[in-house]
Short mmCIF file of C-alpha atoms in Angstrom, two decimals:
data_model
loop_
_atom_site.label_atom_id
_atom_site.label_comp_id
_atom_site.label_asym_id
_atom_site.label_seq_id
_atom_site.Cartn_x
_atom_site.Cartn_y
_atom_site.Cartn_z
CA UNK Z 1 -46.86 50.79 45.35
CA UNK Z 2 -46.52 49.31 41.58
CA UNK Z 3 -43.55 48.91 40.16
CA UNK Z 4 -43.69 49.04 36.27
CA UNK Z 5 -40.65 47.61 34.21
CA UNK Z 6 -40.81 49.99 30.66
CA UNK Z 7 -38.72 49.16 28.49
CA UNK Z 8 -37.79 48.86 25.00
CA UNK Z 9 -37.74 46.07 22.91
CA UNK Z 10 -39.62 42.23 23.06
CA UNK Z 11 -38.47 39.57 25.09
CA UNK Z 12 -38.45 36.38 23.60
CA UNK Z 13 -39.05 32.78 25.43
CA UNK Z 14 -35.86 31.69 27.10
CA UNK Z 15 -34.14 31.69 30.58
CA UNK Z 16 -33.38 35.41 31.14
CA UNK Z 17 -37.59 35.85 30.34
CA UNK Z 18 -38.12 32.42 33.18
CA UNK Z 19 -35.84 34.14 35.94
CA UNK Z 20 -37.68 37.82 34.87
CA UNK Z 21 -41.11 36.32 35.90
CA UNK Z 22 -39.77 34.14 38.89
CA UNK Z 23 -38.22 37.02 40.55
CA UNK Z 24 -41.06 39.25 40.23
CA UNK Z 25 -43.36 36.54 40.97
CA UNK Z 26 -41.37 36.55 43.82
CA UNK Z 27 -41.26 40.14 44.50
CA UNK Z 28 -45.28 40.26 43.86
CA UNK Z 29 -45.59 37.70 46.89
CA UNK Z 30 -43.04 39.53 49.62
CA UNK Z 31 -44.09 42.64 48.63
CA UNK Z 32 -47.51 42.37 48.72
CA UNK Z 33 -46.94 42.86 52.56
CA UNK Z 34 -44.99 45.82 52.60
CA UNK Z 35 -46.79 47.66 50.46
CA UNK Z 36 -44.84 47.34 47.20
CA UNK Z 37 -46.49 45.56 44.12
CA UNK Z 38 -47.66 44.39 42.17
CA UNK Z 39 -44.61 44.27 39.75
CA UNK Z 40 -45.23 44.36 35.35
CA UNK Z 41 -43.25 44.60 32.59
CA UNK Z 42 -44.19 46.85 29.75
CA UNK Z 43 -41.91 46.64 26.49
CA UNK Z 44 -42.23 48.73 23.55
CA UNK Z 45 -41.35 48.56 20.28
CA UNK Z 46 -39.24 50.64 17.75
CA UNK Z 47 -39.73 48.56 14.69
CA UNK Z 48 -36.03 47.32 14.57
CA UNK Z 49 -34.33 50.62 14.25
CA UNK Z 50 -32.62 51.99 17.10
CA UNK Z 51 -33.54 55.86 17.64
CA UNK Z 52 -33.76 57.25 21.23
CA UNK Z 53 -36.27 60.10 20.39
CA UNK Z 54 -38.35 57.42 19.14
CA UNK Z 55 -37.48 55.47 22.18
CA UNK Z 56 -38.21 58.17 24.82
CA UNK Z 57 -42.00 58.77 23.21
CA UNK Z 58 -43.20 55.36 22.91
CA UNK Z 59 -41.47 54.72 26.96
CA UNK Z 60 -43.14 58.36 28.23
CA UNK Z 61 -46.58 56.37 26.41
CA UNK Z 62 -46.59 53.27 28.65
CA UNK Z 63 -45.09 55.64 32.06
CA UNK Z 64 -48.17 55.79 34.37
CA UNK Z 65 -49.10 59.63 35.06
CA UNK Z 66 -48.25 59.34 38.54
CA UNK Z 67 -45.16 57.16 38.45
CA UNK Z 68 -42.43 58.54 40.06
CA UNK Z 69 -39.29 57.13 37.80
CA UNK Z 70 -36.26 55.28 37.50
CA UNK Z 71 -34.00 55.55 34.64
CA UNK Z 72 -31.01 52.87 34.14
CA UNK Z 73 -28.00 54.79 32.65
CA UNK Z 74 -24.08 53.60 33.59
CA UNK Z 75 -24.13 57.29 34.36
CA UNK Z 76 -26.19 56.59 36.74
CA UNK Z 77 -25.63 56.64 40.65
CA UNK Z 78 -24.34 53.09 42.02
CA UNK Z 79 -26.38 52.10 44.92
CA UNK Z 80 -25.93 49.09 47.20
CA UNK Z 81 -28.53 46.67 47.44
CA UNK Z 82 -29.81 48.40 50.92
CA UNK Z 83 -29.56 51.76 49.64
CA UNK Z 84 -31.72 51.05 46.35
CA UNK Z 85 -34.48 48.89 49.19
CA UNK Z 86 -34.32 51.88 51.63
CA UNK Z 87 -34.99 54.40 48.72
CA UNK Z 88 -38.17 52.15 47.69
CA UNK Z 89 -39.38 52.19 51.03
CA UNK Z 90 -38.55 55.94 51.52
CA UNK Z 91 -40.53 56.54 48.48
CA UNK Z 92 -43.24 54.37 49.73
CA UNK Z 93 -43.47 56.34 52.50
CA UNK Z 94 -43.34 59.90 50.93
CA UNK Z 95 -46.63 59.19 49.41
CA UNK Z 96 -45.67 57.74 45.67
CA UNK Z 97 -48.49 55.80 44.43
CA UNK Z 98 -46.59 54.11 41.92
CA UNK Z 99 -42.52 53.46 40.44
CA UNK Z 100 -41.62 53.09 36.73
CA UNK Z 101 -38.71 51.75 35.91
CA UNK Z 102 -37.08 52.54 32.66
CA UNK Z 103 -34.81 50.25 30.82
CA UNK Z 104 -33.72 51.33 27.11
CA UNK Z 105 -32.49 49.98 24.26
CA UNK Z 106 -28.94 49.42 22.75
CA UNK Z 107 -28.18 52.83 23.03
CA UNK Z 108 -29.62 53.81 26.42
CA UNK Z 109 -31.90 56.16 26.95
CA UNK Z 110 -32.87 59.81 25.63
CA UNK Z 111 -31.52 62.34 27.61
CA UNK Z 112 -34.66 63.80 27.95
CA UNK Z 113 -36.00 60.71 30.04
CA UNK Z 114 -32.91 60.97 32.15
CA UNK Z 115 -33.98 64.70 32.93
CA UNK Z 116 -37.35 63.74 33.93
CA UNK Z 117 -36.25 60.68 36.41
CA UNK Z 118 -36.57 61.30 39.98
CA UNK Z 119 -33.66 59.00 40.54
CA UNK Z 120 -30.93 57.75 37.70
CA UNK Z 121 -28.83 54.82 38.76
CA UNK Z 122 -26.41 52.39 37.30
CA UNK Z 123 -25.64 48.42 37.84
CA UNK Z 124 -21.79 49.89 38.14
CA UNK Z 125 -19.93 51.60 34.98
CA UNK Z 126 -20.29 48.39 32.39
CA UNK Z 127 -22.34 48.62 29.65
CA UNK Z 128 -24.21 45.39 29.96
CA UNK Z 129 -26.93 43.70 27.59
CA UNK Z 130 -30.41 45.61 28.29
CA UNK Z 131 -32.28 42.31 28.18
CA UNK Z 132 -29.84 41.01 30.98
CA UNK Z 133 -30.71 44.49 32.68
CA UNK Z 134 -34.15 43.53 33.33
CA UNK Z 135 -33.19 40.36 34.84
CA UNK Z 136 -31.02 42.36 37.49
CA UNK Z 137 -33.78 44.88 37.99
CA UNK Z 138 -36.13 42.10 38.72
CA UNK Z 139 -33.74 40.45 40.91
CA UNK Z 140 -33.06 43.60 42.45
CA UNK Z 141 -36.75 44.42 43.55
CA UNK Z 142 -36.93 40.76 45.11
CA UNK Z 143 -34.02 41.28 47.10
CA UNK Z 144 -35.24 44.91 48.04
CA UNK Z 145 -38.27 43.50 49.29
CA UNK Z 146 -36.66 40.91 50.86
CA UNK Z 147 -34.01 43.45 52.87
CA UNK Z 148 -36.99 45.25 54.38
CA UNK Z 149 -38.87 42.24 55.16
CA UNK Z 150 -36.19 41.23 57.20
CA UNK Z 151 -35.53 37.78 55.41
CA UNK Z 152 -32.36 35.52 55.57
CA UNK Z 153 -32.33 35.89 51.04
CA UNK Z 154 -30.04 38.90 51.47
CA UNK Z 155 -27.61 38.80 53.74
CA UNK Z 156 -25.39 41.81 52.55
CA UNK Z 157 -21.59 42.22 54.45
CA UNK Z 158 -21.74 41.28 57.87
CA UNK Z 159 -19.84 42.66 60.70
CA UNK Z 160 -16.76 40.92 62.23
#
């Protein structure tokens, strides 16, 4: 099952762009097992000014037809680690063929996008930097793959 990171704006050279492409490098390799992968990013561009309507039709452009989609919002629904791996693998097996992921820019995303995401969920109520976002999603698929892989990277709360 890809897994396609659309978002808005360029990444420039620099650590948050090294730990993007380790952790899906990572996720590429673990996944590649389980069925999920191979992982891209996609980033579009708005030509400096922020507009969400411009946003949403240059995202819903680089959205594969059959993606079934994720939309980061702090309105979002906060998922733990295992919840956001099971829903992957539930998806997985429900038949989707591929996952986008959409990240906006400054000011989030059209509400429009929101509408047409099969899931909307949020890295807890902060507003945080959307080029830090990506660097959680990434991180965030790794460990997802790594939860249903069974490995010792996650190791979540454990019982007393």
């Amino acid at each position: 099952m890809p897994v396609r990171l659309s978002v808005v704006g360029r990444m420039r050279q620099g650590p948050e762009l090294t730990l993007i492409r380790d952790y899906l490098e990572r996720f590429d390799r673990l996944g590649r097992g389980l069925g999920l992968g191979p992982s891209e990013v996609v980033e579009v561009e708005t030509g400096g000014h922020p507009n969400r309507s411009v946003e949403a039709r240059r995202l819903r452009g680089v959205i594969p037809k059959s993606a079934w989609i994720i939309a980061l919002d702090e309105t979002g629904r906060m998922l733990t680690s295992d919840g956001f791996a099971r829903m992957l693998d539930e998806w997985r097996q429900d038949g989707c063929s591929r996952v986008a992921i959409l990240i906006g820019g400054a000011d989030g995303l059209h509400s429009s996008l929101l509408k047409e995401a099969r899931a909307t969920i949020a890295f807890g109520r902060m507003v945080w930097p959307h080029m830090l976002c990506r660097v959680m999603v990434a991180e965030q698929l790794y460990r997802a793959a790594s939860i249903l892989a069974g490995t010792a990277y996650h190791r979540g709360r454990r019982e007393q």
